[in-house]
XYZ file of C-alpha atoms in Angstrom:
658
model
C -11.449 84.153 -89.631
C -12.779 87.663 -89.453
C -13.312 89.730 -92.645
C -11.348 92.791 -91.525
C -8.195 93.471 -89.442
C -9.127 94.240 -85.859
C -7.479 96.449 -83.355
C -7.830 96.849 -79.614
C -6.119 99.190 -77.147
C -3.508 96.461 -76.394
C -3.052 94.790 -79.707
C -1.859 96.164 -83.073
C -3.749 94.953 -86.316
C -3.302 91.518 -87.549
C -4.099 90.268 -91.082
C -7.294 88.325 -91.490
C -8.842 86.623 -94.595
C -12.508 86.864 -95.211
C -14.491 83.613 -94.678
C -15.200 83.502 -98.457
C -11.529 83.783 -99.080
C -10.586 80.962 -96.781
C -13.213 78.801 -98.235
C -11.999 79.422 -101.699
C -8.401 78.635 -100.793
C -9.476 75.519 -98.976
C -11.029 74.355 -102.158
C -7.739 74.861 -103.972
C -8.931 78.165 -105.720
C -8.972 81.769 -104.636
C -9.426 84.973 -106.907
C -7.505 88.217 -107.236
C -9.008 89.644 -104.031
C -7.710 86.696 -102.057
C -4.198 86.961 -103.685
C -4.232 90.670 -102.838
C -4.943 89.853 -99.124
C -2.141 87.255 -99.096
C 0.241 89.728 -100.772
C -0.645 92.314 -98.050
C 0.205 89.801 -95.382
C 3.468 88.916 -97.023
C 4.350 92.513 -97.127
C 4.021 92.898 -93.425
C 6.009 89.690 -92.911
C 8.787 91.042 -94.954
C 9.001 94.325 -92.944
C 9.079 92.180 -89.796
C 11.893 90.331 -91.147
C 13.767 93.462 -92.167
C 13.253 94.802 -88.643
C 14.625 91.529 -87.344
C 17.659 91.949 -89.629
C 18.052 95.496 -88.565
C 18.027 94.366 -84.839
C 20.665 91.692 -85.410
C 22.960 93.824 -87.347
C 22.926 96.413 -84.630
C 24.337 93.932 -82.228
C 27.202 92.648 -84.492
C 30.713 93.928 -83.566
C 32.578 96.319 -85.804
C 29.412 97.209 -87.750
C 27.836 100.673 -87.576
C 24.324 100.245 -86.241
C 21.537 101.648 -88.369
C 20.320 105.078 -87.459
C 16.866 104.829 -88.872
C 13.887 102.510 -88.333
C 12.554 100.392 -91.158
C 10.887 102.994 -93.393
C 7.834 104.791 -92.303
C 4.762 103.913 -90.211
C 3.987 100.849 -92.260
C 6.817 99.074 -90.428
C 4.658 99.056 -87.360
C 2.191 96.647 -88.998
C 2.613 93.211 -87.569
C 1.653 90.432 -89.919
C 1.757 86.792 -89.305
C 4.676 85.913 -87.186
C 7.884 85.463 -89.087
C 8.665 81.913 -88.726
C 12.392 80.900 -89.150
C 13.640 77.404 -88.288
C 15.611 76.950 -85.247
C 19.353 76.396 -85.291
C 20.501 73.211 -87.168
C 24.135 72.233 -87.284
C 24.890 76.008 -87.084
C 28.503 77.155 -88.093
C 30.270 79.541 -85.746
C 29.427 83.194 -86.178
C 31.469 84.890 -88.598
C 33.420 88.109 -87.933
C 32.107 90.118 -90.880
C 33.927 93.089 -92.378
C 32.560 96.475 -91.634
C 29.734 97.491 -93.930
C 27.599 100.690 -94.188
C 24.306 99.222 -92.934
C 23.181 102.568 -91.545
C 23.844 104.250 -94.835
C 21.737 101.493 -96.595
C 18.856 101.847 -94.186
C 18.793 105.629 -94.416
C 18.799 105.428 -98.302
C 15.950 102.793 -98.185
C 13.930 105.141 -96.088
C 14.610 108.098 -98.314
C 13.402 106.007 -101.351
C 10.201 105.022 -99.642
C 9.313 108.522 -98.536
C 10.063 109.940 -101.909
C 8.617 107.201 -104.193
C 6.391 104.629 -102.270
C 5.501 102.648 -105.290
C 9.128 102.145 -106.353
C 10.041 101.083 -102.829
C 7.080 98.651 -102.792
C 8.093 97.029 -106.045
C 11.580 96.446 -104.679
C 10.238 95.110 -101.287
C 7.750 92.721 -102.874
C 10.136 91.202 -105.373
C 10.308 87.426 -104.770
C 14.144 87.748 -104.654
C 13.869 90.275 -101.707
C 11.721 87.806 -99.715
C 14.239 84.950 -100.284
C 17.180 87.189 -99.327
C 15.836 88.675 -96.098
C 14.800 85.206 -94.836
C 18.250 83.735 -95.464
C 19.966 86.896 -94.056
C 18.158 86.802 -90.765
C 19.149 83.021 -90.440
C 22.731 83.890 -91.352
C 23.272 86.686 -88.899
C 21.664 84.730 -86.140
C 24.360 82.108 -86.614
C 22.010 79.349 -87.901
C 22.730 76.938 -90.837
C 24.057 78.863 -93.811
C 22.207 78.161 -97.080
C 24.929 79.725 -99.346
C 28.669 79.985 -99.509
C 28.871 83.824 -99.727
C 30.613 85.694 -96.981
C 28.282 87.173 -94.340
C 29.235 90.737 -95.262
C 28.171 90.088 -98.893
C 24.816 88.596 -97.754
C 23.929 91.482 -95.544
C 25.408 93.771 -98.076
C 22.535 92.934 -100.432
C 20.564 95.453 -98.404
C 22.692 98.203 -100.050
C 21.808 96.784 -103.511
C 18.123 96.984 -102.697
C 18.570 100.492 -101.429
C 20.461 101.551 -104.616
C 17.728 100.040 -106.801
C 14.974 101.673 -104.768
C 16.795 104.970 -104.784
C 17.407 104.817 -108.543
C 13.755 104.199 -109.256
C 12.850 107.125 -106.866
C 15.005 109.409 -108.887
C 17.243 110.285 -105.824
C 20.819 111.430 -105.988
C 22.986 108.946 -103.939
C 26.151 106.907 -103.783
C 26.571 103.645 -101.896
C 28.874 100.628 -101.788
C 27.359 97.201 -103.034
C 28.762 93.684 -103.065
C 30.097 92.209 -106.405
C 30.241 88.570 -107.294
C 32.870 87.614 -109.916
C 32.421 91.006 -111.648
C 28.619 90.889 -111.608
C 26.725 93.603 -109.722
C 22.973 93.016 -109.678
C 20.448 95.813 -108.736
C 17.270 94.226 -107.928
C 14.399 94.935 -110.212
C 16.709 96.913 -112.447
C 19.442 94.889 -114.035
C 23.020 93.677 -113.565
C 26.203 95.594 -114.304
C 29.129 93.527 -115.713
C 32.551 94.650 -114.435
C 36.051 93.599 -115.487
C 36.597 92.015 -111.934
C 37.574 88.289 -111.597
C 37.508 88.274 -107.687
C 35.033 85.747 -106.283
C 33.695 88.708 -103.972
C 34.574 92.371 -104.022
C 32.620 95.688 -103.707
C 31.547 98.375 -106.155
C 30.180 101.742 -105.865
C 26.712 102.661 -107.245
C 26.165 106.479 -107.803
C 22.955 107.916 -109.043
C 22.400 111.459 -110.341
C 19.225 112.564 -112.089
C 18.258 108.978 -112.941
C 21.583 108.251 -114.569
C 23.731 105.433 -112.908
C 27.456 105.150 -112.518
C 28.692 101.792 -111.390
C 32.378 101.455 -110.581
C 34.495 98.566 -109.438
C 37.886 97.026 -109.720
C 39.323 97.963 -113.166
C 36.168 99.745 -114.811
C 33.056 101.601 -114.703
C 29.594 101.221 -116.239
C 27.321 104.068 -117.206
C 23.485 103.409 -117.306
C 21.084 105.954 -118.926
C 17.713 106.744 -117.309
C 15.303 103.959 -118.097
C 17.903 101.238 -117.541
C 16.592 99.180 -120.450
C 19.680 99.413 -122.790
C 21.191 95.982 -123.124
C 24.859 95.767 -123.832
C 28.053 94.025 -122.814
C 28.343 95.848 -119.570
C 24.670 96.247 -118.522
C 21.881 93.567 -118.617
C 18.464 94.970 -117.783
C 15.817 92.887 -116.151
C 13.572 91.262 -118.803
C 9.878 92.083 -118.356
C 7.057 90.573 -120.352
C 3.429 91.454 -120.823
C 1.231 88.361 -121.347
C -2.270 88.518 -122.773
C -4.450 91.257 -124.188
C -3.151 94.824 -123.538
C -6.270 95.771 -121.490
C -5.751 92.939 -119.028
C -2.014 92.178 -119.604
C -0.144 90.037 -116.980
C 3.237 91.662 -116.167
C 6.011 88.982 -115.691
C 9.659 89.210 -114.900
C 11.850 86.660 -116.621
C 14.428 86.589 -113.832
C 18.055 85.638 -114.829
C 20.300 87.922 -112.847
C 19.670 87.992 -109.115
C 21.390 85.407 -106.924
C 18.245 85.033 -104.897
C 16.045 84.048 -107.712
C 16.525 80.318 -107.124
C 15.474 78.296 -104.017
C 16.359 76.885 -101.664
C 19.937 78.122 -102.376
C 21.007 81.187 -104.258
C 22.898 80.784 -107.453
C 25.067 82.940 -109.662
C 23.345 84.803 -112.510
C 22.697 82.923 -115.664
C 21.869 85.483 -118.436
C 19.855 84.098 -121.270
C 20.918 84.397 -124.782
C 18.507 86.326 -126.994
C 17.399 83.080 -128.629
C 16.631 81.491 -125.236
C 14.720 84.695 -124.170
C 12.608 84.528 -127.314
C 11.848 80.794 -126.735
C 10.826 81.570 -123.224
C 8.671 84.493 -124.293
C 6.864 82.385 -126.831
C 6.308 79.560 -124.494
C 5.057 81.765 -121.731
C 2.755 83.727 -124.108
C 1.097 80.574 -125.449
C 0.865 78.927 -121.982
C -0.826 81.965 -120.650
C -3.463 81.838 -123.383
C -3.980 78.028 -122.570
C -4.530 79.002 -118.936
C -6.889 81.759 -119.793
C -8.992 79.333 -121.762
C -8.712 76.147 -119.628
C -8.203 77.462 -116.058
C -9.512 81.008 -116.008
C -9.757 81.083 -112.208
C -6.006 80.288 -111.850
C -5.139 82.737 -114.556
C -7.123 85.549 -112.848
C -5.434 84.867 -109.511
C -1.975 84.691 -111.281
C -2.449 88.217 -112.529
C -2.240 89.363 -108.809
C 0.112 86.853 -107.275
C 2.699 85.446 -109.968
C 5.631 87.832 -110.301
C 8.570 86.145 -111.898
C 9.942 82.975 -113.586
C 13.533 82.133 -113.168
C 14.293 79.837 -116.095
C 16.751 76.953 -115.754
C 18.031 74.618 -118.585
C 15.787 71.794 -119.985
C 15.690 68.541 -118.244
C 14.973 65.035 -119.465
C 11.732 64.809 -121.400
C 8.611 64.399 -119.309
C 10.734 65.292 -116.186
C 10.512 69.070 -115.916
C 11.940 70.735 -112.743
C 10.116 73.551 -110.879
C 10.021 74.847 -107.424
C 8.878 77.765 -105.166
C 9.700 78.874 -101.718
C 7.145 80.345 -99.194
C 9.737 83.157 -98.495
C 9.793 84.045 -102.215
C 6.088 84.806 -102.505
C 5.191 85.086 -106.292
C 8.355 83.497 -107.741
C 8.808 80.330 -109.581
C 11.853 78.488 -110.718
C 11.218 76.258 -113.812
C 13.180 74.346 -116.350
C 12.475 74.885 -120.068
C 9.513 72.747 -120.697
C 8.905 70.152 -123.392
C 5.816 71.989 -124.688
C 3.297 74.689 -123.828
C 0.770 72.399 -122.085
C 3.556 71.126 -119.753
C 4.461 74.722 -118.947
C 0.862 75.652 -118.232
C 0.569 72.669 -115.810
C 3.858 73.654 -114.055
C 2.654 77.172 -113.547
C -0.699 75.889 -112.016
C 1.383 73.462 -109.825
C 3.758 76.003 -108.532
C 1.070 78.721 -108.115
C -0.896 76.293 -105.894
C 2.207 76.187 -103.683
C 2.437 79.893 -103.613
C -1.226 80.234 -102.433
C -0.877 77.553 -99.771
C 2.280 79.066 -98.520
C 0.559 82.427 -98.151
C -2.312 80.704 -96.268
C 0.104 78.813 -93.919
C 1.842 82.163 -93.012
C -1.585 83.260 -91.623
C -2.604 79.879 -89.925
C -0.709 76.566 -89.704
C -2.418 73.453 -91.106
C -0.571 71.062 -88.801
C 0.593 70.953 -85.188
C 4.035 69.794 -84.132
C 4.554 66.245 -83.039
C 3.541 65.590 -79.486
C 7.021 64.418 -78.562
C 9.816 66.362 -80.233
C 12.254 63.406 -79.560
C 10.322 61.068 -81.762
C 11.028 61.232 -85.459
C 8.329 62.900 -87.547
C 5.899 60.547 -89.180
C 6.625 59.896 -92.899
C 4.121 59.294 -95.505
C 3.945 57.884 -99.081
C 3.721 60.722 -101.646
C 2.842 59.550 -105.149
C 4.624 62.547 -106.686
C 8.005 62.057 -104.884
C 10.679 59.573 -104.668
C 11.134 60.203 -100.887
C 8.819 59.745 -97.899
C 7.324 63.083 -96.900
C 6.217 64.537 -93.553
C 2.641 65.582 -93.020
C 3.136 69.250 -93.910
C 5.014 68.313 -97.106
C 2.361 65.894 -98.019
C -0.335 68.453 -97.806
C 1.643 70.836 -100.017
C 1.849 68.077 -102.649
C -1.904 67.316 -102.332
C -2.700 70.891 -102.867
C -0.387 71.438 -105.813
C -1.549 68.276 -107.730
C -5.106 69.026 -107.052
C -4.549 72.132 -109.186
C -2.668 70.152 -111.787
C -5.604 67.649 -111.912
C -8.056 70.562 -112.489
C -5.950 71.776 -115.280
C -5.696 68.509 -117.152
C -9.361 67.783 -116.592
C -10.230 70.863 -118.647
C -7.254 70.777 -121.101
C -7.889 67.245 -122.246
C -11.035 68.425 -124.058
C -9.280 71.360 -125.748
C -5.869 69.803 -126.635
C -4.813 68.949 -130.071
C -6.028 65.492 -131.030
C -2.506 63.978 -131.096
C -1.834 65.290 -127.635
C -5.221 64.466 -126.085
C -4.370 60.951 -125.053
C -1.487 62.274 -122.880
C -3.815 64.776 -121.363
C -6.308 62.093 -120.526
C -3.523 60.109 -118.973
C -2.332 63.008 -116.858
C -5.874 63.707 -115.587
C -6.473 60.020 -114.672
C -3.122 59.722 -113.042
C -3.272 62.775 -110.773
C -6.882 62.530 -109.757
C -6.252 58.957 -108.437
C -3.037 59.957 -106.728
C -4.599 63.097 -105.051
C -7.788 61.204 -104.114
C -5.964 58.235 -102.509
C -3.546 60.563 -100.588
C -6.398 62.770 -99.357
C -8.150 59.732 -97.952
C -4.872 58.633 -96.235
C -4.675 62.002 -94.213
C -8.162 62.854 -93.672
C -8.872 63.080 -89.853
C -5.171 62.907 -88.887
C -4.716 63.897 -85.301
C -2.119 66.557 -86.208
C -4.286 68.614 -88.449
C -5.391 71.889 -87.069
C -9.071 73.018 -87.508
C -7.925 74.954 -90.491
C -5.910 71.919 -91.783
C -8.903 69.692 -91.411
C -11.069 72.274 -93.234
C -8.656 72.294 -96.144
C -8.392 68.660 -96.375
C -12.274 68.092 -96.371
C -12.768 70.962 -98.946
C -10.064 69.474 -101.308
C -11.755 66.034 -100.948
C -15.201 67.709 -101.706
C -13.637 69.270 -104.879
C -11.820 66.026 -106.091
C -14.602 63.506 -105.433
C -16.838 64.316 -108.427
C -13.716 64.035 -110.720
C -13.395 60.377 -109.914
C -16.476 59.488 -111.959
C -15.378 61.455 -114.986
C -14.956 59.174 -117.988
C -11.484 58.611 -119.354
C -10.682 56.429 -122.372
C -9.897 52.920 -121.390
C -6.373 52.667 -122.670
C -5.221 55.801 -120.954
C -7.043 54.879 -117.685
C -5.312 51.496 -117.620
C -1.923 53.114 -118.173
C -2.554 55.602 -115.398
C -3.692 53.061 -113.015
C -0.680 50.835 -113.811
C 1.690 53.787 -113.471
C 0.290 54.558 -110.062
C 0.426 51.047 -108.813
C 4.053 50.629 -110.174
C 5.226 53.827 -108.379
C 3.758 52.664 -105.019
C 5.380 49.150 -105.557
C 8.815 50.620 -106.279
C 8.496 53.046 -103.338
C 7.695 50.209 -100.873
C 10.544 48.094 -102.091
C 13.054 50.973 -101.466
C 11.666 52.486 -98.272
C 10.031 49.759 -96.219
C 11.427 46.804 -94.338
C 9.755 43.862 -92.548
C 10.792 43.433 -88.873
C 14.302 41.857 -88.764
C 13.110 38.995 -86.521
C 10.329 38.056 -89.022
C 12.797 38.115 -91.884
C 15.133 35.647 -89.926
C 12.109 33.414 -89.323
C 11.333 33.421 -92.912
C 14.787 32.453 -93.801
C 14.722 29.460 -91.546
C 11.310 28.494 -92.865
C 12.486 28.612 -96.432
C 15.576 26.525 -95.524
C 13.388 23.967 -93.841
C 11.027 23.709 -96.790
C 7.890 25.024 -95.058
C 4.928 25.642 -97.312
C 5.051 29.365 -96.879
C 6.484 32.178 -94.761
C 5.749 32.779 -91.079
C 2.665 35.123 -90.246
C 4.954 37.582 -88.584
C 6.351 38.486 -92.047
C 2.822 40.030 -92.801
C 3.098 42.509 -89.935
C 3.399 46.246 -90.682
C 6.759 47.045 -92.111
C 9.204 49.609 -90.738
C 10.047 52.756 -92.608
C 13.752 52.923 -93.504
C 14.026 55.685 -96.022
C 16.475 55.134 -98.884
C 17.907 58.617 -99.460
C 19.635 57.723 -102.721
C 16.672 56.462 -104.701
C 15.529 58.470 -107.781
C 13.327 58.091 -110.745
C 10.551 55.972 -109.208
C 8.317 57.394 -111.835
C 9.866 55.464 -114.730
C 6.547 53.593 -115.563
C 4.729 56.961 -115.982
C 7.492 58.378 -118.069
C 7.567 55.296 -120.314
C 3.663 55.580 -120.577
C 4.042 59.237 -121.750
C 6.566 58.179 -124.317
C 4.282 55.488 -125.535
C 1.198 57.858 -125.842
C 3.104 60.491 -127.671
C 5.384 58.456 -129.739
C 3.975 54.904 -130.073
C 6.810 53.747 -132.441
C 9.469 55.982 -131.009
C 13.149 55.339 -130.081
C 12.150 54.286 -126.551
C 11.077 50.890 -128.110
C 14.709 49.796 -128.589
C 15.445 46.225 -127.825
C 17.187 45.618 -124.461
C 20.627 45.255 -126.090
C 20.472 48.491 -128.134
C 18.753 50.397 -125.356
C 21.444 49.609 -122.826
C 23.966 51.191 -125.239
C 21.858 54.200 -126.064
C 23.161 57.512 -124.656
C 19.635 58.802 -124.806
C 18.278 56.159 -122.355
C 15.607 57.311 -119.956
C 17.095 57.784 -116.531
C 15.977 55.042 -114.034
C 14.533 52.910 -116.698
C 16.063 49.418 -116.925
C 16.225 47.633 -120.270
C 13.790 45.112 -118.742
C 11.363 47.984 -118.143
C 11.508 48.685 -121.819
C 10.659 45.178 -122.705
C 7.809 45.246 -120.296
C 6.438 48.502 -121.857
C 6.752 47.000 -125.310
C 4.536 44.078 -124.173
C 7.323 41.428 -124.368
C 6.422 39.819 -120.958
C 8.579 36.829 -121.719
C 11.660 38.736 -122.376
C 10.854 41.000 -119.448
C 10.525 38.112 -117.158
C 13.862 36.739 -118.120
C 15.618 40.194 -117.834
C 14.095 40.918 -114.463
C 15.004 37.410 -113.220
C 18.613 37.989 -114.300
C 18.649 41.356 -112.724
C 17.494 39.833 -109.296
C 20.059 36.966 -109.439
C 23.348 37.866 -108.007
C 24.718 40.618 -105.922
C 23.364 44.134 -106.088
C 19.826 43.257 -107.137
C 17.957 46.538 -107.598
C 14.958 46.982 -105.346
C 12.719 48.354 -107.984
C 13.169 45.171 -110.158
C 10.918 43.184 -107.801
C 7.957 45.320 -108.877
C 8.952 44.759 -112.563
C 9.105 41.030 -112.069
C 5.679 41.257 -110.624
C 4.263 42.991 -113.847
C 5.958 40.417 -116.051
C 4.267 37.485 -114.108
C 0.884 39.294 -114.078
C -0.656 37.678 -117.217
C 0.255 34.079 -116.170
C -2.473 32.523 -113.912
C 0.158 30.031 -112.606
C 2.168 32.889 -111.227
C -0.727 34.986 -109.727
C 0.214 34.585 -106.118
C 3.845 35.702 -106.855
C 2.691 38.533 -109.029
C 0.288 39.844 -106.378
C 2.960 39.490 -103.706
C 5.538 41.445 -105.728
C 3.091 44.265 -106.774
C 1.688 44.538 -103.206
C 4.507 43.796 -100.772
C 7.740 43.788 -102.681
C 9.759 44.747 -99.654
C 9.162 41.191 -98.286
C 10.914 39.643 -101.272
C 13.725 41.996 -101.217
C 14.380 41.502 -97.397
C 14.232 37.828 -97.565
C 16.323 37.426 -100.672
C 18.966 39.709 -99.252
C 18.984 37.774 -95.919
C 19.263 34.430 -97.810
C 22.102 35.698 -99.752
C 23.947 36.956 -96.592
C 23.289 33.651 -94.868
C 24.057 31.172 -97.595
C 26.105 33.027 -100.005
C 24.097 31.628 -102.913
C 21.599 33.005 -105.340
C 17.967 32.498 -105.007
C 15.550 31.971 -107.805
C 13.404 35.188 -107.420
C 10.218 33.685 -109.126
C 10.342 30.636 -106.872
C 10.828 32.810 -103.666
C 8.007 35.209 -104.782
C 5.808 32.145 -105.255
C 6.572 30.929 -101.798
C 6.115 34.333 -100.095
C 2.736 34.673 -101.957
C 1.453 31.516 -100.389
C 1.619 33.194 -96.932
C -0.866 35.490 -95.289
C -1.483 38.894 -96.984
C -1.975 41.236 -94.009
C 0.055 44.364 -93.668
C -0.213 47.613 -95.493
């Protein structure tokens, strides 16, 4: 990749990253200059999407076509091609109500010409990127990602124009969609009107910086500055993190429908107490990042723009996401603690960086035969199998997470250090094994191969870093358990081999047929969740050795605070009660509806008994064989099968396969 954009007589400029920038991103890093380049490319991409939306709106019936091109000469800059998925189960095109698109385009152009900086801030909001991507899909008749009427989706353009015009100090008046009485103005705030209709319209009028917002049944007056919070106006919350001379500006996004991914959601205003909690957590997490991962913190100053908070989840199972279309935006649930939030920010910022790189150059090529289902892979951080592109995203994100925990484990409070060691050991192993699984894959582009090799180069030295033995063993066991559970749910031996195994069992053969050891067939289980239960229990064990998670099976089953996806037998196993765990898992696997993951649990419960070593090895390596044969036996005979005896018999056979 060349260091500068190039132009010829026949070609307009295209964005290029410097060779040093590509190399930094390929190693999972990248400084402020790299993020500035990605930001510039994203700007051009959004202008191209706005032009595409303009073109589509001009073709729709009953809608006045825009009279102005997308603002200014910068609209001529082509960036990376705006990729939008092809039609999938598209609904019929709607017949939208008339809307003043020409008025919105003209006002947006006036705002850019009068106050370019204000226009840029509105254009580059993560919410704008998400909206324009979804709006182009919608007007082209592709699958809708929200339940709003089309006129309301495209009418968001008027809200953008109103916000940009207000910030530019223009006098204007324009009609804007209203959702249940809420009228957000991107980057400014949200008016609260006495309107209970699911969708309606309001009028936004600006005079000398003062806003008057009118709708069904009322009006809201907003003074210049737009930062007065009251029952009828909720300004955007802005934070400054870190020292004043190098403060990081961040929006705590709660109001805009397009703040969440992949689907928009209604505003969820934070209470003052919630906002203070988030402010404290983000301030402290930023200081942790500045100390333990300064490269990421430096890049985030240029590329991280907003956090959209969501409610807290179960302990040790935070939720977060990003979208390539919403460059700079992160959705995150309220974390358990500061270190978890810091790790989440690193994780999601890795996605932001890689998404920006992929917009400039793909990492993978499409399958050779579009009729053949995409190859799916084991992803140690997911419950579901992932395609190659998704797997690379996970590798990239968790390499950053590994880098963070590698440093933080040496600076964490002593009582928290064991968990930090565990997280480092767990994720370095998962990233390393997954990298080795995809290295040299035929569908990697030259850039994709470069990224994979550079990530492997970065991760390799970490594999020899010392980790305390107890935390290392817990991490290795958690990784092994996740893979075993995943195999039990998502892989199946060939049906003919299973039938042969049933007949061999019924004949009393010494072991199963060799065909059962052939490579299994992927059969994704779309309902499975919480395959990370062993890791979650390990985290509880490290942070609260005598905590409530240690309840006996009987009490645990009745406890409303039980850990999702954790069977009472899993608790017995985590407490070291192998005899009790073996009995509990055997009971779970006897009778109808035997849970697939219990086969892995039984394998652990048998692991310390040399007499059951073949059965344990089979269940922890190929649990899908036990599940398939046991289910077939039940269907054939209608009788229960002793799972321990079946596992021992299967373990006596060949161990090929993978």
